[in-house]
Amino acid sequence: AAKGAGRNRFSYFTPALQVAALNRMRLTNDLRSAVKGEQLKLYFQPIVHLKTGRIHKAEALLRWQHPQRGLVSPLEFIPLAESSGLIVDIGQWVFNESIRWVQRWRRMVHPDFQVSLNQSPVEFQREGGSYDVWLRALRQADVPGQAIVVEITEGLLLDASTMVTDKLLQLRDGGIQVALDDFGTGYSSLSYLNKFDIDYLKIDRSFVRNLAPESNDMALSEAIIVMAHKLGLHVIAEGVETEQQRDLLAAAGCDYGQGYLFDKPLPAEELDAQLRAQAGAVTEP
Ligand code: C2E
Ligand code: MG
Ligand code: MG
Ligand code: MG
């Protein structure tokens, strides 16, 4: 019987793996045409200043509207984009779109409005890729680097190769700011907060989810916020879904919140309409 089961397992897994590989290949091909066509859409999720409730920033989040499969998650297609090299064109497109929108929102909402965008480790570390093209695009559009925040993850800083350091310096020389995304999920070595010039720390939503008075996650969040402020960083909490979470974070001194309580990621045009309403309703001092 054992022999039979072994044979079964073997014959079961081989086709399954083949199917998965075939699926990946098909999806990668589709992605290639998606980049050329109009299937990629940039959504933006508001980042809210907790003290005033106003939208100060927005995170660019990529969406792929697949003609047959519907909306494909970036968690699924970014790895394909990386292994196929398509990530370079995609990243550039995200950047160009972000410049276009942030330019408009800085005029419309506030001159300090920022758009943040994600750089996966593979994207950031790719050989030969420098951020020259980005900095040139900013100059051409007459948008200051400070309008853009690049979100990276902790793993990248652990690597600490000269390539990583050089690229971070290049971004900073161009005025672009840096956020540490998903903080608390990786190794969370505190030493690199000092070593690298980082502007924002994003508390991962796994901490925010279980926030309650006197809870361990509350203590951790409070400690992260105090530490970040002492090091001169601003704090953004991810995944804020309830008013209680928002109030606890605000009481702990957290600067910004992002999450379904405020809004889901929205098509750019929809956020634009909201921002226009916000700008119309309040006069800046
Ligand atoms: P991330 O950068 O940590 O982005 C936050 C994710 O949390 C987004 O998922 C967002 O939709 C989701 N989220 C926001 N608020 C809430 C909330 O209140 N509750 C819950 N449960 N989730 C919330 P999304 O859009 O599916 O993106 C997933 C990841 O894909 C991102 O995680 C980011 O790492 C990556 N990604 C997205 N766009 C890009 C891109 O343009 N380039 C690269 N390299 N990666 C991207
Ligand atoms: Mg992010
Ligand atoms: Mg995040
Ligand atoms: Mg996250």
Coordinates of C-alpha atoms and ligand atoms in Angstrom, one line a residue:
A1 CA 0.0 0.0 0.0
A2 CA 2.9 2.3 0.9
K3 CA 4.4 1.8 -2.5
G4 CA 1.1 2.5 -4.2
A5 CA 0.6 5.8 -2.2
G6 CA 4.2 6.8 -3.2
R7 CA 3.4 6.2 -6.8
N8 CA 0.2 8.1 -6.5
R9 CA 1.9 11.0 -4.8
F10 CA 4.5 11.1 -7.5
S11 CA 2.0 11.1 -10.4
Y12 CA -0.2 13.6 -8.6
F13 CA 2.5 16.2 -7.9
T14 CA 4.2 16.2 -11.3
P15 CA 1.2 17.4 -13.3
A16 CA 0.3 19.8 -10.6
L17 CA 3.7 21.4 -10.7
Q18 CA 3.5 21.5 -14.5
V19 CA 0.2 23.2 -14.4
A20 CA 1.5 25.8 -11.9
A21 CA 4.5 26.5 -14.1
L22 CA 2.3 26.7 -17.2
N23 CA 0.0 29.1 -15.4
R24 CA 2.9 31.3 -14.4
M25 CA 4.1 31.3 -18.0
R26 CA 0.7 32.3 -19.3
L27 CA 0.3 35.0 -16.7
T28 CA 3.7 36.4 -17.5
N29 CA 2.8 36.5 -21.2
D30 CA -0.4 38.3 -20.3
L31 CA 1.5 40.7 -18.1
R32 CA 3.7 41.6 -21.1
S33 CA 0.7 42.7 -23.1
A34 CA -0.9 44.3 -20.1
V35 CA 2.1 46.6 -19.8
K36 CA 1.7 47.6 -23.4
G37 CA -2.1 47.8 -23.3
E38 CA -4.2 49.7 -20.7
Q39 CA -4.7 46.9 -18.2
L40 CA -2.5 48.3 -15.4
K41 CA -4.2 50.8 -13.2
L42 CA -2.7 52.9 -10.4
Y43 CA -4.8 53.1 -7.3
F44 CA -4.1 55.5 -4.4
Q45 CA -4.9 55.0 -0.8
P46 CA -5.1 58.1 1.4
I47 CA -2.7 58.6 4.3
V48 CA -4.4 60.7 6.9
H49 CA -2.9 63.1 9.5
L50 CA -4.4 61.7 12.7
K51 CA -4.6 65.0 14.5
T52 CA -6.6 66.8 11.8
G53 CA -8.1 64.0 9.9
R54 CA -6.9 65.5 6.6
I55 CA -5.3 63.6 3.7
H56 CA -1.6 64.6 3.5
K57 CA -0.3 61.8 1.4
A58 CA -1.3 58.8 -0.7
E59 CA 0.3 55.5 -1.4
A60 CA 0.3 54.3 -5.0
L61 CA -0.8 50.7 -5.2
L62 CA -0.8 48.8 -8.5
R63 CA -3.8 47.0 -9.9
W64 CA -4.0 44.6 -12.9
Q65 CA -7.4 44.3 -14.6
H66 CA -6.9 41.0 -16.4
P67 CA -9.4 40.6 -19.3
Q68 CA -10.4 37.0 -18.2
R69 CA -9.3 36.7 -14.6
G70 CA -10.5 40.0 -13.3
L71 CA -8.4 41.9 -10.8
V72 CA -5.0 40.2 -10.1
S73 CA -3.3 41.1 -6.8
P74 CA 0.1 42.7 -6.9
L75 CA 1.2 40.0 -4.5
E76 CA 0.7 37.6 -7.3
F77 CA 2.0 39.5 -10.3
I78 CA 4.9 41.5 -8.9
P79 CA 7.0 38.3 -8.5
L80 CA 6.2 37.5 -12.1
A81 CA 7.2 41.0 -13.2
E82 CA 10.5 40.6 -11.3
S83 CA 11.5 37.2 -12.7
S84 CA 10.6 38.3 -16.3
G85 CA 12.3 41.7 -16.0
L86 CA 9.0 43.5 -16.8
I87 CA 9.3 45.1 -13.4
V88 CA 11.6 47.8 -14.9
D89 CA 9.0 49.1 -17.3
I90 CA 6.2 48.7 -14.7
G91 CA 8.2 50.6 -12.0
Q92 CA 8.9 53.4 -14.4
W93 CA 5.2 53.6 -15.4
V94 CA 4.2 53.7 -11.7
F95 CA 6.8 56.5 -11.1
N96 CA 5.6 58.6 -14.1
E97 CA 2.0 58.3 -13.1
S98 CA 2.9 59.2 -9.5
I99 CA 4.7 62.3 -10.7
R100 CA 1.7 63.4 -12.7
W101 CA -0.8 63.0 -9.9
V102 CA 1.4 64.4 -7.1
Q103 CA 2.1 67.5 -9.2
R104 CA -1.6 68.1 -9.5
W105 CA -2.3 67.3 -5.8
R106 CA 0.4 69.6 -4.6
R107 CA -1.3 72.5 -6.4
M108 CA -4.8 71.5 -5.5
V109 CA -4.5 70.3 -1.9
H110 CA -1.2 71.4 -0.3
P111 CA 2.3 72.2 -1.5
D112 CA 3.7 69.5 0.8
F113 CA 1.4 66.7 -0.5
Q114 CA 3.4 63.5 -1.0
V115 CA 2.9 60.3 -3.0
S116 CA 4.6 57.1 -1.8
L117 CA 5.4 54.2 -4.0
N118 CA 6.7 50.7 -3.3
Q119 CA 10.0 49.3 -4.4
S120 CA 10.4 45.5 -4.0
P121 CA 13.9 44.3 -3.0
V122 CA 14.5 42.7 -6.4
E123 CA 13.5 46.0 -8.1
F124 CA 15.7 48.1 -5.8
Q125 CA 18.7 45.8 -6.1
R126 CA 18.6 45.0 -9.8
E127 CA 22.0 45.2 -11.4
G128 CA 22.8 48.4 -13.2
G129 CA 19.5 50.0 -12.5
S130 CA 20.1 53.4 -11.1
Y131 CA 17.5 56.1 -10.3
D132 CA 18.9 58.6 -12.9
V133 CA 15.8 58.2 -15.1
W134 CA 13.6 59.0 -12.1
L135 CA 15.5 62.1 -11.1
R136 CA 15.5 63.3 -14.7
A137 CA 11.8 62.8 -15.0
L138 CA 11.3 64.8 -11.8
R139 CA 13.4 67.7 -13.2
Q140 CA 11.5 67.6 -16.5
A141 CA 8.2 67.8 -14.8
D142 CA 9.5 70.4 -12.4
V143 CA 8.4 68.4 -9.4
P144 CA 10.7 68.4 -6.3
G145 CA 12.1 65.1 -5.1
Q146 CA 10.4 65.8 -1.7
A147 CA 7.0 65.1 -3.5
I148 CA 7.9 61.4 -3.6
V149 CA 8.4 58.8 -0.8
V150 CA 9.9 55.4 -1.7
E151 CA 8.8 52.5 0.5
I152 CA 11.3 49.8 1.0
T153 CA 11.3 46.9 3.4
E154 CA 13.6 45.9 6.3
G155 CA 15.2 43.0 4.4
L156 CA 16.8 45.4 2.0
L157 CA 18.7 47.2 4.8
L158 CA 19.9 43.9 6.3
D159 CA 21.8 43.3 3.1
A160 CA 23.6 46.6 3.5
S161 CA 25.7 46.1 0.3
T162 CA 27.3 49.2 -1.2
M163 CA 24.8 49.0 -4.0
V164 CA 21.9 49.4 -1.6
T165 CA 23.7 52.2 0.2
D166 CA 24.6 54.0 -3.0
K167 CA 21.0 53.8 -4.4
L168 CA 19.6 55.1 -1.1
L169 CA 22.1 58.0 -1.3
Q170 CA 21.1 58.7 -4.9
L171 CA 17.5 58.9 -4.0
R172 CA 18.2 61.2 -1.0
D173 CA 20.5 63.4 -3.1
G174 CA 17.5 63.9 -5.4
G175 CA 15.4 64.9 -2.4
I176 CA 13.3 61.8 -2.5
Q177 CA 12.2 60.5 1.0
V178 CA 12.4 57.0 2.2
A179 CA 9.8 55.0 4.3
L180 CA 10.4 51.7 6.0
D181 CA 7.4 49.6 5.0
D182 CA 5.8 46.7 7.1
F183 CA 8.0 47.6 10.1
G184 CA 8.0 44.9 12.7
T185 CA 7.5 41.9 10.4
G186 CA 11.2 41.4 9.6
Y187 CA 14.2 41.4 11.7
S188 CA 13.5 44.9 13.0
S189 CA 17.1 45.5 13.9
L190 CA 17.0 49.0 15.3
S191 CA 20.6 49.8 14.4
Y192 CA 19.8 50.5 10.8
L193 CA 17.3 53.2 11.7
N194 CA 20.3 55.1 12.7
K195 CA 22.6 54.0 10.0
F196 CA 20.4 54.9 7.1
D197 CA 18.6 58.2 6.5
I198 CA 15.0 57.2 6.8
D199 CA 12.0 59.6 7.0
Y200 CA 9.0 57.4 7.8
L201 CA 8.4 54.2 9.6
K202 CA 5.2 52.3 8.7
I203 CA 4.0 50.1 11.5
D204 CA 2.8 46.9 10.0
R205 CA -0.9 46.1 10.1
S206 CA -0.3 42.9 12.0
F207 CA 0.4 45.1 15.1
V208 CA -2.5 47.4 14.4
R209 CA -5.0 44.6 14.0
N210 CA -4.9 43.6 17.7
L211 CA -4.5 47.0 19.3
A212 CA -6.4 47.2 22.5
P213 CA -5.7 49.2 25.7
E214 CA -3.0 47.5 27.8
S215 CA -2.3 44.9 25.1
N216 CA 1.2 43.7 24.2
D217 CA 0.7 45.1 20.7
M218 CA -0.2 48.5 22.2
A219 CA 3.0 48.5 24.3
L220 CA 5.0 47.6 21.2
S221 CA 3.4 50.2 19.1
E222 CA 3.9 52.9 21.8
A223 CA 7.6 51.9 22.0
I224 CA 8.0 52.0 18.3
I225 CA 6.5 55.5 18.1
V226 CA 8.6 56.9 20.9
M227 CA 11.7 55.4 19.5
A228 CA 11.0 56.6 15.9
H229 CA 10.3 60.2 17.1
K230 CA 13.5 60.3 19.1
L231 CA 15.4 59.3 15.9
G232 CA 13.6 62.0 14.0
L233 CA 11.2 59.7 12.0
H234 CA 7.5 60.2 11.4
V235 CA 5.2 57.2 12.0
I236 CA 2.5 55.9 9.7
A237 CA 0.2 53.1 11.0
E238 CA -1.0 50.6 8.3
G239 CA -4.3 48.8 8.3
V240 CA -6.3 51.1 10.5
E241 CA -9.8 49.6 10.3
T242 CA -11.6 50.8 13.4
E243 CA -12.1 54.1 15.3
Q244 CA -10.7 52.5 18.4
Q245 CA -7.4 51.6 16.6
R246 CA -7.3 55.2 15.3
D247 CA -7.9 56.7 18.7
L248 CA -5.3 54.5 20.5
L249 CA -2.7 55.3 17.8
A250 CA -3.4 59.0 18.0
A251 CA -3.1 58.9 21.8
A252 CA 0.2 57.1 21.5
G253 CA 1.4 60.0 19.3
C254 CA 1.3 58.3 15.9
D255 CA 1.5 60.9 13.2
Y256 CA -0.4 59.3 10.3
G257 CA -2.9 56.5 9.6
Q258 CA -3.8 54.5 6.5
G259 CA -6.5 51.9 6.3
Y260 CA -10.0 50.9 5.4
L261 CA -11.4 53.2 8.2
F262 CA -10.3 56.2 6.1
D263 CA -10.5 54.6 2.7
K264 CA -9.6 51.6 0.5
P265 CA -7.1 52.2 -2.3
L266 CA -9.1 54.2 -4.9
P267 CA -8.7 54.7 -8.6
A268 CA -6.7 57.9 -9.1
E269 CA -9.7 59.8 -10.5
E270 CA -11.8 59.0 -7.4
L271 CA -9.2 60.2 -4.9
D272 CA -8.8 63.3 -7.1
A273 CA -12.5 64.0 -6.7
Q274 CA -12.3 63.6 -2.9
L275 CA -9.2 65.8 -2.7
R276 CA -11.0 68.5 -4.7
A277 CA -13.8 68.4 -2.2
Q278 CA -11.4 68.6 0.7
A279 CA -9.6 71.5 -0.8
G280 CA -12.9 73.3 -1.4
A281 CA -14.3 72.7 2.1
V282 CA -11.3 74.0 4.1
T283 CA -9.2 77.1 3.6
E284 CA -5.5 76.6 4.5
P285 CA -4.2 79.0 7.2
Ligands
C2E1 P1 2.1 47.3 1.1 O1 3.0 48.3 0.5 O2 2.3 47.0 2.5 O3 0.6 48.0 0.9 C1 -0.4 47.9 1.9 C2 -1.4 46.8 1.5 O4 -2.4 46.8 2.6 C3 -2.2 47.1 0.2 O5 -2.4 45.8 -0.4 C4 -3.5 47.7 0.8 O6 -4.6 47.5 -0.1 C5 -3.7 46.9 2.0 N1 -4.5 47.6 3.0 C6 -4.6 49.0 3.2 N2 -5.4 49.3 4.2 C7 -5.8 48.1 4.7 C8 -6.7 47.7 5.8 O7 -7.2 48.6 6.6 N3 -6.9 46.4 6.1 C9 -6.3 45.4 5.3 N4 -6.5 44.2 5.6 N5 -5.5 45.7 4.2 C10 -5.2 47.0 4.0 P2 -2.3 45.6 -1.9 O8 -2.7 46.8 -2.7 O9 -2.9 44.3 -2.3 O10 -0.7 45.5 -2.2 C11 0.0 44.4 -1.6 C12 1.5 44.6 -1.7 O11 1.9 44.6 -3.1 C13 1.9 46.0 -1.2 O12 2.0 45.9 0.2 C14 3.3 46.2 -1.9 O13 4.3 45.5 -1.2 C15 3.0 45.5 -3.2 N6 2.8 46.5 -4.3 C16 1.7 47.2 -4.6 N7 1.9 48.1 -5.6 C17 3.2 47.9 -5.9 C18 4.0 48.6 -6.9 O14 3.6 49.5 -7.7 N8 5.3 48.1 -7.0 C19 5.8 47.2 -6.1 N9 7.1 46.8 -6.2 N10 5.1 46.6 -5.2 C20 3.8 46.9 -5.1
MG2 MG 3.8 50.0 0.9
MG3 MG 3.0 48.3 3.9
MG4 MG 2.1 45.6 4.5

